[in-house]
PDB file of C-alpha atoms in Angstrom:
ATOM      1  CA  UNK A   1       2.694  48.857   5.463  1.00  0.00           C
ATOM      2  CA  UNK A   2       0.905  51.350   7.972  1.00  0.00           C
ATOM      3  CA  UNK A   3       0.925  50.793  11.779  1.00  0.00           C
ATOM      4  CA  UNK A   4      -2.665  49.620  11.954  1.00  0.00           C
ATOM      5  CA  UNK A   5      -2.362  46.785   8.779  1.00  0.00           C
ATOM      6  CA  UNK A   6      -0.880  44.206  11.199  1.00  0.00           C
ATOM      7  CA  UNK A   7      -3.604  44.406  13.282  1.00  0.00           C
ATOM      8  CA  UNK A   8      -6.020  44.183  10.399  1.00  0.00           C
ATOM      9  CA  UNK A   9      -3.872  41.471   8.917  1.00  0.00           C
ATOM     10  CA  UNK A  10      -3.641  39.507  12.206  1.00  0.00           C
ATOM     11  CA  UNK A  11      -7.876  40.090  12.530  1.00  0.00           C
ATOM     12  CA  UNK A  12      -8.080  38.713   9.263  1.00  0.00           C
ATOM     13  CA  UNK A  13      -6.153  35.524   9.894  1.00  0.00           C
ATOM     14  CA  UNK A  14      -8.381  35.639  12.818  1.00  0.00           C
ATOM     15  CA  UNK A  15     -11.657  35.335  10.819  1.00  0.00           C
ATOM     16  CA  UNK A  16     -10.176  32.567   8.569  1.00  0.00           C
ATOM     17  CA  UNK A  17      -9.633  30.483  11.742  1.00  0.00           C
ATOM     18  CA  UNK A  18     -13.008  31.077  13.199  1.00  0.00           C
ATOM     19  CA  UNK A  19     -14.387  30.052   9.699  1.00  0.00           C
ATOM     20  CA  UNK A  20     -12.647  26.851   9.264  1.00  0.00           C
ATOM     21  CA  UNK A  21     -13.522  26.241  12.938  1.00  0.00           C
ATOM     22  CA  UNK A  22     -17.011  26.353  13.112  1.00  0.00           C
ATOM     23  CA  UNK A  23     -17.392  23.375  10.811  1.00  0.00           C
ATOM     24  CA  UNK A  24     -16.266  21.501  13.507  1.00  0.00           C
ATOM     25  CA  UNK A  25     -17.945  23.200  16.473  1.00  0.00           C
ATOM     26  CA  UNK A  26     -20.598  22.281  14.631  1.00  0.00           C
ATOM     27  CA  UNK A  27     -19.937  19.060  14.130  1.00  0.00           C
ATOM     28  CA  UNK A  28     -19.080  18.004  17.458  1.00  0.00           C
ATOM     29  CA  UNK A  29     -21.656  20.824  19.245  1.00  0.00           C
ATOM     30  CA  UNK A  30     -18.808  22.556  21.322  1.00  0.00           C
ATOM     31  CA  UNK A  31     -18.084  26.235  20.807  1.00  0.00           C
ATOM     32  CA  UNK A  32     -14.613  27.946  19.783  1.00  0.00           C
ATOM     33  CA  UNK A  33     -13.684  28.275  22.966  1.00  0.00           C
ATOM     34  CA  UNK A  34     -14.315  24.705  23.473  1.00  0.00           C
ATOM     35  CA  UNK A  35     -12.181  23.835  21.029  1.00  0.00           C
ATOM     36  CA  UNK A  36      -9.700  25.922  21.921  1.00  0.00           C
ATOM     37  CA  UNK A  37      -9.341  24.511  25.216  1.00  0.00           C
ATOM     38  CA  UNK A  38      -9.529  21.368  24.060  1.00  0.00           C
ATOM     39  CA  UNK A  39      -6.344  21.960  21.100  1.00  0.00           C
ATOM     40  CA  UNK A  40      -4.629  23.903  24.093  1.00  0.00           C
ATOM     41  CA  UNK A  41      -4.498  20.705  26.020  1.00  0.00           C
ATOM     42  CA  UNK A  42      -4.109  18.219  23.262  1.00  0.00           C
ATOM     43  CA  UNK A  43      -0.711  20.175  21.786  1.00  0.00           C
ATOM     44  CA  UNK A  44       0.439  20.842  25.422  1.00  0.00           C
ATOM     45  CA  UNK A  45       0.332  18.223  27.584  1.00  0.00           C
ATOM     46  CA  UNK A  46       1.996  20.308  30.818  1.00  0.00           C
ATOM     47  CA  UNK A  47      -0.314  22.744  30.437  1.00  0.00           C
ATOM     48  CA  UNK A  48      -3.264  20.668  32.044  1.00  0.00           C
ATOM     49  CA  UNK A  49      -5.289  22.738  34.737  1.00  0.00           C
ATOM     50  CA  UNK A  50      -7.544  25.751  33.498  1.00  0.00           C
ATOM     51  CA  UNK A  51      -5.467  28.070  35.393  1.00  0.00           C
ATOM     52  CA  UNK A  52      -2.860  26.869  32.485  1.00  0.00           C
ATOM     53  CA  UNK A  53      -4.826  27.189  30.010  1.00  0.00           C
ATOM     54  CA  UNK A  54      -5.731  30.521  30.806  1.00  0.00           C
ATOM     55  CA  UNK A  55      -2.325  32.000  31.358  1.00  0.00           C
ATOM     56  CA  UNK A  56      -0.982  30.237  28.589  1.00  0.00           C
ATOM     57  CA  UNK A  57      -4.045  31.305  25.823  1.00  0.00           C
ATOM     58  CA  UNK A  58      -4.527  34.640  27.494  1.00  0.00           C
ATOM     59  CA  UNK A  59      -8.338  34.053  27.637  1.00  0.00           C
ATOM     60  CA  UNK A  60     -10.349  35.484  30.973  1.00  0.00           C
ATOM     61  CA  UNK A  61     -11.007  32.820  33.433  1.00  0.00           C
ATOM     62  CA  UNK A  62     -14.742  33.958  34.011  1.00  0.00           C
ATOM     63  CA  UNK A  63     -14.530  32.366  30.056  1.00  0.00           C
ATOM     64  CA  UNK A  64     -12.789  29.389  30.379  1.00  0.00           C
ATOM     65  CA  UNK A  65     -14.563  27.711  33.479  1.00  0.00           C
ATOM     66  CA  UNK A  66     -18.226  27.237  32.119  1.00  0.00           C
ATOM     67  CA  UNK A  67     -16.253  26.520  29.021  1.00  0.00           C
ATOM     68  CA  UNK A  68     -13.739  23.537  30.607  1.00  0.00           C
ATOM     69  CA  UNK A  69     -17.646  22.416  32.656  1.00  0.00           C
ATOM     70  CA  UNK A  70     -19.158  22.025  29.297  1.00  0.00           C
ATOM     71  CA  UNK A  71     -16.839  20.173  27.752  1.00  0.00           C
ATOM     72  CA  UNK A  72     -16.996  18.065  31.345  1.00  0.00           C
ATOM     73  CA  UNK A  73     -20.769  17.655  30.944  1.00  0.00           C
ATOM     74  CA  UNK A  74     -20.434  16.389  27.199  1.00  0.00           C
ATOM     75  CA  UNK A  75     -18.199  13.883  27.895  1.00  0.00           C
ATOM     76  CA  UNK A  76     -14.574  14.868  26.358  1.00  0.00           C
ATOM     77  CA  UNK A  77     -12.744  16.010  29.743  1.00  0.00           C
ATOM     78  CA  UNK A  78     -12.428  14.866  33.023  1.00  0.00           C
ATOM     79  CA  UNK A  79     -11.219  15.946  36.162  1.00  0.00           C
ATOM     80  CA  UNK A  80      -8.433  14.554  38.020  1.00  0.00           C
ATOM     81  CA  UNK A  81      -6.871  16.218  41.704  1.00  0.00           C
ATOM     82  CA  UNK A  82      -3.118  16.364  41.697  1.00  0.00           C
ATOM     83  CA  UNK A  83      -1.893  13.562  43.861  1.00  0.00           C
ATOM     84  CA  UNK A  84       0.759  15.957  45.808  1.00  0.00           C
ATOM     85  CA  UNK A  85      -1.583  19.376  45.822  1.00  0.00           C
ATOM     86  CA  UNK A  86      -5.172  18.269  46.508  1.00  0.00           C
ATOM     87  CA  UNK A  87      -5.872  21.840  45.627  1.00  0.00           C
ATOM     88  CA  UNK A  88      -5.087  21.411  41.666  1.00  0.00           C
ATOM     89  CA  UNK A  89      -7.469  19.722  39.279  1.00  0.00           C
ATOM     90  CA  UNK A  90      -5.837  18.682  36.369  1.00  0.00           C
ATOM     91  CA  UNK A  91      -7.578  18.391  33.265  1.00  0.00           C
ATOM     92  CA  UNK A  92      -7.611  15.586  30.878  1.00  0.00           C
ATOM     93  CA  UNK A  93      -8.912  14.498  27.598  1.00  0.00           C
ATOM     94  CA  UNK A  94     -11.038  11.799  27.202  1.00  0.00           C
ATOM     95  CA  UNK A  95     -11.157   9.147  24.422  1.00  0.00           C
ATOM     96  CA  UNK A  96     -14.457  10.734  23.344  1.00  0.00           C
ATOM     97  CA  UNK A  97     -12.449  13.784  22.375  1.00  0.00           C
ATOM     98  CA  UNK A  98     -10.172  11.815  19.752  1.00  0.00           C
ATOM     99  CA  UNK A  99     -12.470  12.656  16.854  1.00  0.00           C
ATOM    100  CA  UNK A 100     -12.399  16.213  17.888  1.00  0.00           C
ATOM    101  CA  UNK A 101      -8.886  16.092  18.259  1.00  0.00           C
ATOM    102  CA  UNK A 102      -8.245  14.548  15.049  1.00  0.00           C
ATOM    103  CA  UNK A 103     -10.753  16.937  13.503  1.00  0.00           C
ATOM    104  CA  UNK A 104      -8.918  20.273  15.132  1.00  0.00           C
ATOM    105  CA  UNK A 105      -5.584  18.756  13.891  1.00  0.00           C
ATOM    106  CA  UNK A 106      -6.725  18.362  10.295  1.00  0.00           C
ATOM    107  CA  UNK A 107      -8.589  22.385  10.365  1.00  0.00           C
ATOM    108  CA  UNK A 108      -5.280  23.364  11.916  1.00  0.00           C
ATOM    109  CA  UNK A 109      -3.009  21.734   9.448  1.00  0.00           C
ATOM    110  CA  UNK A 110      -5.266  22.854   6.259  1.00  0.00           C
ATOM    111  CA  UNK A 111      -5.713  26.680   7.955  1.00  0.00           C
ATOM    112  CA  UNK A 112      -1.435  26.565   8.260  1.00  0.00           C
ATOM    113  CA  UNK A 113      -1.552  25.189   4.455  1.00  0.00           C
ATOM    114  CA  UNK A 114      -3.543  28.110   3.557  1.00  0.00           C
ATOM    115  CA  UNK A 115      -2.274  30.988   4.674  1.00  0.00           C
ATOM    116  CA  UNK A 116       1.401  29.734   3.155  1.00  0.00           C
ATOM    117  CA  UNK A 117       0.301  28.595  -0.186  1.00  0.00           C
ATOM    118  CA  UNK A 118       2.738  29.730  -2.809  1.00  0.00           C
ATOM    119  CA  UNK A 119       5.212  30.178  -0.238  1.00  0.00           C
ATOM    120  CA  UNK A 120       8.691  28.763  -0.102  1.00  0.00           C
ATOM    121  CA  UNK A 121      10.194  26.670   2.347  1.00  0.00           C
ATOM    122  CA  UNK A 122      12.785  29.884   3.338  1.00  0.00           C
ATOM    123  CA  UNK A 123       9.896  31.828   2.881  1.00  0.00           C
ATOM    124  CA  UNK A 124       8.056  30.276   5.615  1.00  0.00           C
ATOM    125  CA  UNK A 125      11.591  30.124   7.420  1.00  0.00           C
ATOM    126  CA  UNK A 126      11.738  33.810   7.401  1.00  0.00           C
ATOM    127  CA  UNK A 127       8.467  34.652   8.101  1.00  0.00           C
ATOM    128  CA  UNK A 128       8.396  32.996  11.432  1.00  0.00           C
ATOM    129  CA  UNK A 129      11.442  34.191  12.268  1.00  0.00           C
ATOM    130  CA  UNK A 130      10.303  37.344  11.866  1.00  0.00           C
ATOM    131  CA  UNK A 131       6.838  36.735  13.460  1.00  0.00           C
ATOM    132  CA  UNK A 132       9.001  35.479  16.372  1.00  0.00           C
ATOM    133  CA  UNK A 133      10.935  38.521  16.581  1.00  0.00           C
ATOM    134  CA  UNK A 134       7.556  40.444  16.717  1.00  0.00           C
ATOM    135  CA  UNK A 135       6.472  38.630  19.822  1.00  0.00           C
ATOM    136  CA  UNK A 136       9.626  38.743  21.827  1.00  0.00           C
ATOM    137  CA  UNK A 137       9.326  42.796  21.357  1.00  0.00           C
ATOM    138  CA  UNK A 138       5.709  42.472  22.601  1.00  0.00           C
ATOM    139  CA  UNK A 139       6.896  40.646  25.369  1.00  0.00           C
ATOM    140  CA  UNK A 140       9.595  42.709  26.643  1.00  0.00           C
ATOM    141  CA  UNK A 141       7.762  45.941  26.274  1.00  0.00           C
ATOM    142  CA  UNK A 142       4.987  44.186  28.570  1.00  0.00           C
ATOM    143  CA  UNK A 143       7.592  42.970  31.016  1.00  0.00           C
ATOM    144  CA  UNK A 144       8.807  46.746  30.845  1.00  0.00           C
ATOM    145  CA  UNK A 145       5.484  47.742  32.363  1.00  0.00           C
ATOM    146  CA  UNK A 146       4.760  49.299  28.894  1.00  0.00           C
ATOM    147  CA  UNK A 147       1.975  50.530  26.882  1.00  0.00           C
TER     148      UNK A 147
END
């Protein structure tokens, strides 16, 4: 494997997500990001306020505010302030957003059975223990103040 094939591999896996996504951005007229925002806070209930979701998805918050206002406007999140910091808005799903949820869960759960068809139970054992290897080098070479 050459340096620049995980990239390509990751981009690929990329475009395979996007695909199976926009079936349902289309269905429920929300974007990606939309639906990112709205898996983000559906599979991580702590992570509630768009400063959050930002941090946590690494997306630019320029992006994800007209994004979390959208998804305001068209009914599937609401805003609630934080009872001890009037300052923080939480966000939070409504129950119009179940059939999006549900629909993200199912793309999710068919996009995972995808990329590990024909693959063993150790082989999917291995591969994320590799994967999680991979990340926890990214992430110390960016706490070094690396490249």
């Amino acid at each position: 494997m050459q340096r620049h094939d995980i990239l390509i591999i990751f981009r690929q896996f990329r475009r395979l997500y996007d695909a199976m996504n926009d079936e349902i951005c289309e269905k429920h007229c929300v974007t990606r990001l939309e639906t990112d925002i709205a898996a983000c806070l559906s599979n991580n209930a702590e992570l509630d306020t768009a400063s959050d979701i930002v941090e946590y998805r690494m997306l630019l918050k320029s992006n994800v505010s007209p994004a979390v206002e959208s998804l305001i406007k068209k009914g599937f999140l609401t805003r609630e302030r934080d009872e001890n910091d009037r300052r923080k808005i939480h966000l939070k799903l409504t129950e119009k957003a179940d059939a999006l949820i549900h629909d993200i869960r199912v793309m999710q759960d068919g996009f995972g059975g995808e990329l590990f068809c024909g693959f063993s139970e150790s082989e999917r054992n291995v591969f994320s223990d590799l994967l999680n290897k991979m990340a926890l080098n990214a992430e110390n070479v960016m706490m070094k103040g690396g490249k």
